[in-house]
PDB file of C-alpha atoms in Angstrom:
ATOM      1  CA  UNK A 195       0.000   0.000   0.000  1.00 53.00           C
ATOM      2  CA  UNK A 196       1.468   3.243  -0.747  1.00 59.00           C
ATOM      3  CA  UNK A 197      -1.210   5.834  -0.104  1.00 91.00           C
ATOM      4  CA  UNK A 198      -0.308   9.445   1.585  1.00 97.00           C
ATOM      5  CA  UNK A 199      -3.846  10.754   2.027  1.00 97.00           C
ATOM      6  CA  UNK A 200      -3.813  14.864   1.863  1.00 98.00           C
ATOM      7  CA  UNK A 201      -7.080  17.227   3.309  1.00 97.00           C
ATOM      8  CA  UNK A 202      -8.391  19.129   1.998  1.00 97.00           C
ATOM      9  CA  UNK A 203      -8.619  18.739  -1.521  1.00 97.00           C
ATOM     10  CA  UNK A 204      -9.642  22.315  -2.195  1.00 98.00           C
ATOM     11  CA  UNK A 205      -8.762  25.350   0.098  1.00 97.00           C
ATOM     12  CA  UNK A 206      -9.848  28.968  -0.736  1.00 97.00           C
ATOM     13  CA  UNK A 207      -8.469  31.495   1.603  1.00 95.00           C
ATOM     14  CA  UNK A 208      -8.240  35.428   1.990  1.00 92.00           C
ATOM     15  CA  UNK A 209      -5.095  36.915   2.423  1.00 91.00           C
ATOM     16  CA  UNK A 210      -5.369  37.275   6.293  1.00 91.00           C
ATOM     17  CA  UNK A 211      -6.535  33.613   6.858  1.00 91.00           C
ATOM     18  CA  UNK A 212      -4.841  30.996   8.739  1.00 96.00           C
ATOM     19  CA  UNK A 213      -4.954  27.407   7.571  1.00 97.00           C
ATOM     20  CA  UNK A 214      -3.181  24.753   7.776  1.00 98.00           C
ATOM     21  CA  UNK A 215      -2.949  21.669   4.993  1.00 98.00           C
ATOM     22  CA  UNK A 216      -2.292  18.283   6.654  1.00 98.00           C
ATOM     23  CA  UNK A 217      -1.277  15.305   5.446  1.00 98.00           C
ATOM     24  CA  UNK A 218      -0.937  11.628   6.907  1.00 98.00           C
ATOM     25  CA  UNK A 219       1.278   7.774   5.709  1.00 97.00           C
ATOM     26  CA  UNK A 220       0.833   4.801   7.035  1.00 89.00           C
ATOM     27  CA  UNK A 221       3.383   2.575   5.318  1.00 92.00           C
ATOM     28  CA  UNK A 222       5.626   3.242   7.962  1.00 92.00           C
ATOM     29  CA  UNK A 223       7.810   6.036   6.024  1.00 94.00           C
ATOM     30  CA  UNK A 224      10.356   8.165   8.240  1.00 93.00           C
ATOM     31  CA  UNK A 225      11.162  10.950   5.585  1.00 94.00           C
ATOM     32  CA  UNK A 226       8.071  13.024   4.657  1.00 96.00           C
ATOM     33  CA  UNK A 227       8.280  16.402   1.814  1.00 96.00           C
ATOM     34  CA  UNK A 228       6.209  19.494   0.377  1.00 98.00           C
ATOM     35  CA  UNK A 229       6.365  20.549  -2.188  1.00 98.00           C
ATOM     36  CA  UNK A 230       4.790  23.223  -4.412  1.00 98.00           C
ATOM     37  CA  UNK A 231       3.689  22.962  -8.020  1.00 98.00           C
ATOM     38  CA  UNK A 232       2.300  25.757 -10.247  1.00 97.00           C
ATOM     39  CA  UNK A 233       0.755  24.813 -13.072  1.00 95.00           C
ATOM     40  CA  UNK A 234       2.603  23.398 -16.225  1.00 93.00           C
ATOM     41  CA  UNK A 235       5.593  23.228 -13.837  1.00 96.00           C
ATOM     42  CA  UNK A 236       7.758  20.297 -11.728  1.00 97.00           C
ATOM     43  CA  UNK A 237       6.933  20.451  -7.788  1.00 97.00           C
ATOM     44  CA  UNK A 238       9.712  22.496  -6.091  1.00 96.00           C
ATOM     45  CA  UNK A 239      10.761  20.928  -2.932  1.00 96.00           C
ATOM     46  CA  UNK A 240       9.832  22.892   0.218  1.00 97.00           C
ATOM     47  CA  UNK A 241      10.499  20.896   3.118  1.00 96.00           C
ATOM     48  CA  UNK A 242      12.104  17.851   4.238  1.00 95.00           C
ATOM     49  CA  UNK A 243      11.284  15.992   7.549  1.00 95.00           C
ATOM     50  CA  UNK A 244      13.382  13.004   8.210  1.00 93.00           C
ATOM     51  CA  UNK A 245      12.755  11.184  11.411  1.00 93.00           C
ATOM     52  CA  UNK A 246      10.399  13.959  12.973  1.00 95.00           C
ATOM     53  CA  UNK A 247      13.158  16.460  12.183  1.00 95.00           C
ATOM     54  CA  UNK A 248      13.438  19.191   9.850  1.00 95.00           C
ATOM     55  CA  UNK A 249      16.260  18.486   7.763  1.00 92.00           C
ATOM     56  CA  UNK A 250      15.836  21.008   4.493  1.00 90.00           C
ATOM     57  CA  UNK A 251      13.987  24.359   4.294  1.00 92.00           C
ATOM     58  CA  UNK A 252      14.413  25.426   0.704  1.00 91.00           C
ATOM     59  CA  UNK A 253      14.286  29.113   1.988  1.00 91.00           C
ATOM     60  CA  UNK A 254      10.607  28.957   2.305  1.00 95.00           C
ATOM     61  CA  UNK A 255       8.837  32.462   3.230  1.00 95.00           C
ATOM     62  CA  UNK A 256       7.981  32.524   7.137  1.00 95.00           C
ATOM     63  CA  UNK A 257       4.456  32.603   6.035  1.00 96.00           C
ATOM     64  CA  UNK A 258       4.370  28.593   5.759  1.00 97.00           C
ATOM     65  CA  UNK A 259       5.701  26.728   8.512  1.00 97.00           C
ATOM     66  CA  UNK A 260       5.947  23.156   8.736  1.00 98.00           C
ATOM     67  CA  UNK A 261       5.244  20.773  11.757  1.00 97.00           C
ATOM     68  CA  UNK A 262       5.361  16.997  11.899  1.00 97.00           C
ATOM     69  CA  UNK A 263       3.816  16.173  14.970  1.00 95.00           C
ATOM     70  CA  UNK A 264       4.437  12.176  14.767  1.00 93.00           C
ATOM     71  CA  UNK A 265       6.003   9.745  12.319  1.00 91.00           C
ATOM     72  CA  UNK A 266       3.289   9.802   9.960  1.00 96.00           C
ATOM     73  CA  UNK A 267       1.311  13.355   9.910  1.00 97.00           C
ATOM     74  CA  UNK A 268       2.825  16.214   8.179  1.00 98.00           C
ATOM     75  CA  UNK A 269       1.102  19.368   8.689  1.00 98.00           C
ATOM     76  CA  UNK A 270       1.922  22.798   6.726  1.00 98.00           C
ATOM     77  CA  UNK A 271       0.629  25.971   8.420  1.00 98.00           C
ATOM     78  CA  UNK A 272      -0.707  28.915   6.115  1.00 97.00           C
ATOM     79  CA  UNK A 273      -0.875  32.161   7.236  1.00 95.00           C
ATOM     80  CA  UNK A 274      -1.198  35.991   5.105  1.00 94.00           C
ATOM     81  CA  UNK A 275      -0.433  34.229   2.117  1.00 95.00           C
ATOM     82  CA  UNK A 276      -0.057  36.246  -1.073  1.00 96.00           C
ATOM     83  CA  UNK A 277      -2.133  35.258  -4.228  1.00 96.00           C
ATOM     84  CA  UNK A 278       1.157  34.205  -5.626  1.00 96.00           C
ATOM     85  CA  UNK A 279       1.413  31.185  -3.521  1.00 97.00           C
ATOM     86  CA  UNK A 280      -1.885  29.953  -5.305  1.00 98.00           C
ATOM     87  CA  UNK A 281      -1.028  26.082  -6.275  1.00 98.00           C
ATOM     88  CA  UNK A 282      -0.876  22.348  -5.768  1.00 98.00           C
ATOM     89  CA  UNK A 283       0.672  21.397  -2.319  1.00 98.00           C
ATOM     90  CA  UNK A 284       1.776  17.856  -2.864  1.00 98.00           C
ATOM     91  CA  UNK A 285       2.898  15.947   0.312  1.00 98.00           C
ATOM     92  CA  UNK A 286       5.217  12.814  -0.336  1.00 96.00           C
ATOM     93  CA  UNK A 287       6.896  10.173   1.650  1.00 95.00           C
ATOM     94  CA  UNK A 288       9.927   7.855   1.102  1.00 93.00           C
ATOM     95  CA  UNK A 289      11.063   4.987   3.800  1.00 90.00           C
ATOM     96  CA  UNK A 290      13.627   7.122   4.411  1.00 84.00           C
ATOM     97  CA  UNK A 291      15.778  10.330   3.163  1.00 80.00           C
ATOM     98  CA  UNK A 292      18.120   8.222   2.144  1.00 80.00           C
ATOM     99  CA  UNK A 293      15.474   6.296  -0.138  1.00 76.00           C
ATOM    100  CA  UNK A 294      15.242   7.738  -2.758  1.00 78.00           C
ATOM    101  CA  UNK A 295      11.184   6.635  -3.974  1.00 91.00           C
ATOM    102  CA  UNK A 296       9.082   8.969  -3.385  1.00 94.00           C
ATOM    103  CA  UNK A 297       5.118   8.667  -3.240  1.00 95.00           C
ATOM    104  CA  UNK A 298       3.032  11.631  -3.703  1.00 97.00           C
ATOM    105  CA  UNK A 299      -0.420  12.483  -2.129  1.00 97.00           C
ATOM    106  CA  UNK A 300      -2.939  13.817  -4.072  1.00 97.00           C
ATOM    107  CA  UNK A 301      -1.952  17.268  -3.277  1.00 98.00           C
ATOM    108  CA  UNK A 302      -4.090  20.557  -2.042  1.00 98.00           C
ATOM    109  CA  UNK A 303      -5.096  22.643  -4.299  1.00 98.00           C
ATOM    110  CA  UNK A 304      -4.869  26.208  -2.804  1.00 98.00           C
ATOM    111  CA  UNK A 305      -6.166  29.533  -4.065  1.00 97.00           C
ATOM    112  CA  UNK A 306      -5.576  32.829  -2.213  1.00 96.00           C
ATOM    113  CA  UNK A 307      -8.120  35.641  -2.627  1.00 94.00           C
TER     114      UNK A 307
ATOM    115  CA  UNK B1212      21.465  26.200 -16.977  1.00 53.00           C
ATOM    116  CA  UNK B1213      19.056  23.337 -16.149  1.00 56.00           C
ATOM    117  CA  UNK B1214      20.194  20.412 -14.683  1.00 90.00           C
ATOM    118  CA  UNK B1215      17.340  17.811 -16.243  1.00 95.00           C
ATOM    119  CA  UNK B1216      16.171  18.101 -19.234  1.00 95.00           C
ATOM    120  CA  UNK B1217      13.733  16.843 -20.875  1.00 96.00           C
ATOM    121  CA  UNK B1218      12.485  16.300 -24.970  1.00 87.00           C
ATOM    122  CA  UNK B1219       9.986  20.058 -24.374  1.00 77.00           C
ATOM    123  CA  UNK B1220       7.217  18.346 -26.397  1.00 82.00           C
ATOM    124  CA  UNK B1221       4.423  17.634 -26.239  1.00 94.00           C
ATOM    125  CA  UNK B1222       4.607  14.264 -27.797  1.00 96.00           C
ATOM    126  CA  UNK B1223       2.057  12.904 -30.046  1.00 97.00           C
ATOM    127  CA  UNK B1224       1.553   9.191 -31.113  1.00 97.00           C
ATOM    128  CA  UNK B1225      -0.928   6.938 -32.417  1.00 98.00           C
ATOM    129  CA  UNK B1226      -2.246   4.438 -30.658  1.00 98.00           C
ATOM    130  CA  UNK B1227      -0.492   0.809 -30.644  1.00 98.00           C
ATOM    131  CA  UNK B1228       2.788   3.142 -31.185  1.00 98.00           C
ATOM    132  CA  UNK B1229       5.478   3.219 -29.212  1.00 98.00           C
ATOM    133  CA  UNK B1230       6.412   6.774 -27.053  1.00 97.00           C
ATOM    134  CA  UNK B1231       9.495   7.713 -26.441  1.00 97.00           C
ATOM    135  CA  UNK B1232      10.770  10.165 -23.803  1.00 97.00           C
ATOM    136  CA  UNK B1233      14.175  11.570 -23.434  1.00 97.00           C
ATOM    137  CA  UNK B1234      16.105  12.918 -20.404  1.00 97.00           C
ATOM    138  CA  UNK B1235      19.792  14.122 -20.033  1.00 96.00           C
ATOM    139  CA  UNK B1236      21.082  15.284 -16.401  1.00 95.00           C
ATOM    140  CA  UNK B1237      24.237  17.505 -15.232  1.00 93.00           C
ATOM    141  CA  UNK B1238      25.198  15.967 -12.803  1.00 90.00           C
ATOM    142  CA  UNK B1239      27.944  13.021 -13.866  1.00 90.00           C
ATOM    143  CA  UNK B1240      27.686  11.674 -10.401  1.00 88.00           C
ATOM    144  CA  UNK B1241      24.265  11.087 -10.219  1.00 89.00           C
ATOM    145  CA  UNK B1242      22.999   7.510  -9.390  1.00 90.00           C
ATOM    146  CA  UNK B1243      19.196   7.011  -9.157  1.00 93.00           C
ATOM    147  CA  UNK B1244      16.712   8.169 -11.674  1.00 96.00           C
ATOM    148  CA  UNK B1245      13.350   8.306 -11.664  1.00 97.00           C
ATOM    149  CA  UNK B1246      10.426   8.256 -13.964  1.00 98.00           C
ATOM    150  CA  UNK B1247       6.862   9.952 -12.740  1.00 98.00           C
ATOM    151  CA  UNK B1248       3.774  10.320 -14.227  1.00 98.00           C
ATOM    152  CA  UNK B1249       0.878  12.889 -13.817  1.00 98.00           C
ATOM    153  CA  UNK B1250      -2.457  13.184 -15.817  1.00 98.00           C
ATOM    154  CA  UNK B1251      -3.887  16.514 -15.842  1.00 96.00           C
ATOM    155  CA  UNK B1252      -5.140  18.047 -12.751  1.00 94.00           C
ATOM    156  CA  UNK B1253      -3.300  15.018 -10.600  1.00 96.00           C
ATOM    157  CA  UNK B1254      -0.570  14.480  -8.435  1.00 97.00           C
ATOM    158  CA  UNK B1255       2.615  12.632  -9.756  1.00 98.00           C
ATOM    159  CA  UNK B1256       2.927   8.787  -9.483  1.00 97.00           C
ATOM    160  CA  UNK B1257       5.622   6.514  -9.301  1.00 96.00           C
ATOM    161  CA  UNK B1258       6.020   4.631 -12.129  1.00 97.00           C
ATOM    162  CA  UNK B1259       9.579   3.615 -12.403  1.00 97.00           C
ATOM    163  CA  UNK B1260      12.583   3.628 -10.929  1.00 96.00           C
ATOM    164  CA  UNK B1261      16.351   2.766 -12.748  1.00 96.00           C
ATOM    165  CA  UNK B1262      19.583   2.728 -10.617  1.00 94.00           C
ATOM    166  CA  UNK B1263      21.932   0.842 -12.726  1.00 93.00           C
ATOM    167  CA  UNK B1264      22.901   1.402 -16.432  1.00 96.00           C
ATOM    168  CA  UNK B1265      21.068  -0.917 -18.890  1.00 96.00           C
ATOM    169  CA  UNK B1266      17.485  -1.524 -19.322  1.00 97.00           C
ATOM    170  CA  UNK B1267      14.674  -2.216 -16.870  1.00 97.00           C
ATOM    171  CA  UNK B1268      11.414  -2.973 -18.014  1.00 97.00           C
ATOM    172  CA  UNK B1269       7.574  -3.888 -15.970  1.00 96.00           C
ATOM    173  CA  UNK B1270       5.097  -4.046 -18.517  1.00 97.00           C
ATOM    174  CA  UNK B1271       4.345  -1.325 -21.067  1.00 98.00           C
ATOM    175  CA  UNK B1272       7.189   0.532 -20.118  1.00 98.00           C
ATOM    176  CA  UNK B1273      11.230   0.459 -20.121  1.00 98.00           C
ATOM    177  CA  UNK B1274      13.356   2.320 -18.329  1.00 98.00           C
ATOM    178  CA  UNK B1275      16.997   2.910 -20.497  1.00 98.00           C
ATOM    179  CA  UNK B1276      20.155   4.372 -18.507  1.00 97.00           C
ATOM    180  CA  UNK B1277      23.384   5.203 -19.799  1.00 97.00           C
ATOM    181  CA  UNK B1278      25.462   6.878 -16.914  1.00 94.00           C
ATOM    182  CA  UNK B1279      28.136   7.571 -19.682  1.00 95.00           C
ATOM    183  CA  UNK B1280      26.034  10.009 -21.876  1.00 95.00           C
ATOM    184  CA  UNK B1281      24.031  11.247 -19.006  1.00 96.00           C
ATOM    185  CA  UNK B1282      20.784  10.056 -20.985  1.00 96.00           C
ATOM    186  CA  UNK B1283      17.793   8.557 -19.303  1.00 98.00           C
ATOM    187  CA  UNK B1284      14.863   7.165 -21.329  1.00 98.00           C
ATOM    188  CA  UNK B1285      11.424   6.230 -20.649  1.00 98.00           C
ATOM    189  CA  UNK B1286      10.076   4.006 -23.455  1.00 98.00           C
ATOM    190  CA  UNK B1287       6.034   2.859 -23.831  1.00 98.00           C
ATOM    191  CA  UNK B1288       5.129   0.157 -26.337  1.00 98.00           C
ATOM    192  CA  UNK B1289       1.617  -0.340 -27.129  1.00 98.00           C
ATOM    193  CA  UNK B1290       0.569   3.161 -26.216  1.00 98.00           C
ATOM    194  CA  UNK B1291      -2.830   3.290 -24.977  1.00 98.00           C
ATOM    195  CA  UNK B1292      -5.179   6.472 -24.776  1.00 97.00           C
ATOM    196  CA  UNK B1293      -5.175   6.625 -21.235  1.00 97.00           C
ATOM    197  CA  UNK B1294      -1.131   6.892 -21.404  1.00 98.00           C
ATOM    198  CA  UNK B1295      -2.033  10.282 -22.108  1.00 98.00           C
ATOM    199  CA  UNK B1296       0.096  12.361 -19.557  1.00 98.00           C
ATOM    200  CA  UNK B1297       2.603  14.543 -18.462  1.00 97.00           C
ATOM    201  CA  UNK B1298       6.026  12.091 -17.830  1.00 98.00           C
ATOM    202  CA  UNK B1299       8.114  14.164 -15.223  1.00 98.00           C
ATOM    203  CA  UNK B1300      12.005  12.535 -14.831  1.00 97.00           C
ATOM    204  CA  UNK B1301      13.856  12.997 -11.531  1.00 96.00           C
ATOM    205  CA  UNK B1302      17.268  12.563 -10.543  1.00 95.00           C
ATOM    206  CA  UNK B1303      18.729  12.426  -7.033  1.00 91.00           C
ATOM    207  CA  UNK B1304      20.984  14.804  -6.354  1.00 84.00           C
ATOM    208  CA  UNK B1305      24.886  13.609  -5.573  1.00 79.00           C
ATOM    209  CA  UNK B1306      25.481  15.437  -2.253  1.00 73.00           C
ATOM    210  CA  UNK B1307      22.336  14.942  -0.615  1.00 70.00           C
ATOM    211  CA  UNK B1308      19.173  13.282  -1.200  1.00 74.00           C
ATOM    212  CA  UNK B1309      17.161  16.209  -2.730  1.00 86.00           C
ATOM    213  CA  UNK B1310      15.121  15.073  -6.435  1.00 92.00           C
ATOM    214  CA  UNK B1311      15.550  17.441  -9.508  1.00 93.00           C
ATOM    215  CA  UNK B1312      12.846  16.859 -11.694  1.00 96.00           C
ATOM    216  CA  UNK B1313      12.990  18.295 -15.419  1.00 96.00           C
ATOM    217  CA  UNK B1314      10.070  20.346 -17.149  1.00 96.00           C
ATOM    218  CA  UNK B1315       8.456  17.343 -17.876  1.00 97.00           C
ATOM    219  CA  UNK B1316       7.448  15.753 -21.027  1.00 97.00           C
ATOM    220  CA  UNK B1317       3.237  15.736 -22.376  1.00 97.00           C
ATOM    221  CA  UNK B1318       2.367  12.808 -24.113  1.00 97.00           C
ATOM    222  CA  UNK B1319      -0.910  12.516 -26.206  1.00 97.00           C
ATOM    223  CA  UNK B1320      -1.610   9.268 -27.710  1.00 98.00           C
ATOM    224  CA  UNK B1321      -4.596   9.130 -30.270  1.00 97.00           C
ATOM    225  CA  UNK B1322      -7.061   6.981 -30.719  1.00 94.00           C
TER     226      UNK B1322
END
């Protein structure tokens, strides 16, 4: 089984929301990703957990902030988000960073107003 | 400069045909390359994985390396409609464990 389950599908928020996009594995996968994807364009990596620990922020903006809260959530916090950051939030897991097979959920799709 | 790229497409073929998609990487020490798919609207999936240089093949689709040229291929015989995608290749980084994935490649096949 390799599902990664992502909620919501859909998200809509105004610039002065908070949200948060979570995601969740159960094949028993230590390293967990974001990534963003804008359309007719290859996800760009935005964080790396590995073991519960952040090992790469790809100079994300403040405004997102990560938190893995056990070995198989994966949360991603939203907050005064600018219209740019409109796109597909894909969440993926590998057994481990060192593994290098990724799995993707089936992502978030994200507008800002 | 890019470090995967990939044939820019899109890629038309008939049905029954076979599709072929290209890939060439930077990096001379990379080691593990990867071959995703993603229809339109959908999330990429897995769909093969080639580590060593030669051919590897499940199904429909081979996966060609050749380390020397820096040249990765994705080949699909029989092409079917519902083959009809965007092919994204990866590679893993050498220092590190990061994927770069090219620009990807869109594939129509026609009925």
């Amino acid at each position: 089984d390799t599902e990664v389950t992502q909620t919501p599908k859909h998200l809509v928020m105004g610039m002065t929301n908070k949200k948060s996009l979570k995601c969740e594995q159960h094949m028993g996968h230590r390293a967990m990703y974001w990534y963003k994807q804008k359309a007719k364009k290859p996800p760009e990596l935005m964080f790396v957990y590995s073991y519960e620990k952040l090992s790469i922020n790809e100079s994300v903006p403040s405004r997102f902030s990560p938190e893995c809260p056990n070995s198989s959530l994966l949360n991603l916090h939203l907050h005064a988000l600018q219209p740019e950051d409109s796109a597909l939030y894909l969440c993926a897991s590998s057994q481990a960073f060192t593994v290098y097979e990724q799995y993707f959920g089936p992502g978030t799709r994200l507008t800002v107003t | 400069q890019k470090e995967v790229e990939q044939n820019s497409g899109p890629l038309s073929v008939p049905e029954g045909a076979i599709a072929s998609l290209n890939c060439t990487y930077s990096d001379r020490g990379s080691q593990s390359f990867f071959w995703y798919r993603q229809y339109s609207g959908k999330s990429p999936e897995l769909i093969m994985s080639i580590y060593s240089n030669g051919d590897k093949e499940d199904g429909r689709f081979t996966a060609q390396l050749n380390k020397a040229s820096q040249y990765v291929s994705l080949l699909i015989r029989d092409s079917q409609p519902s083959d009809s995608a965007t092919y994204l290749c990866a590679v893993k980084e050498t220092s590190g464990s990061r994927l770069t994935f090219g620009e990807g490649t869109q594939l129509t096949v026609n009925p």
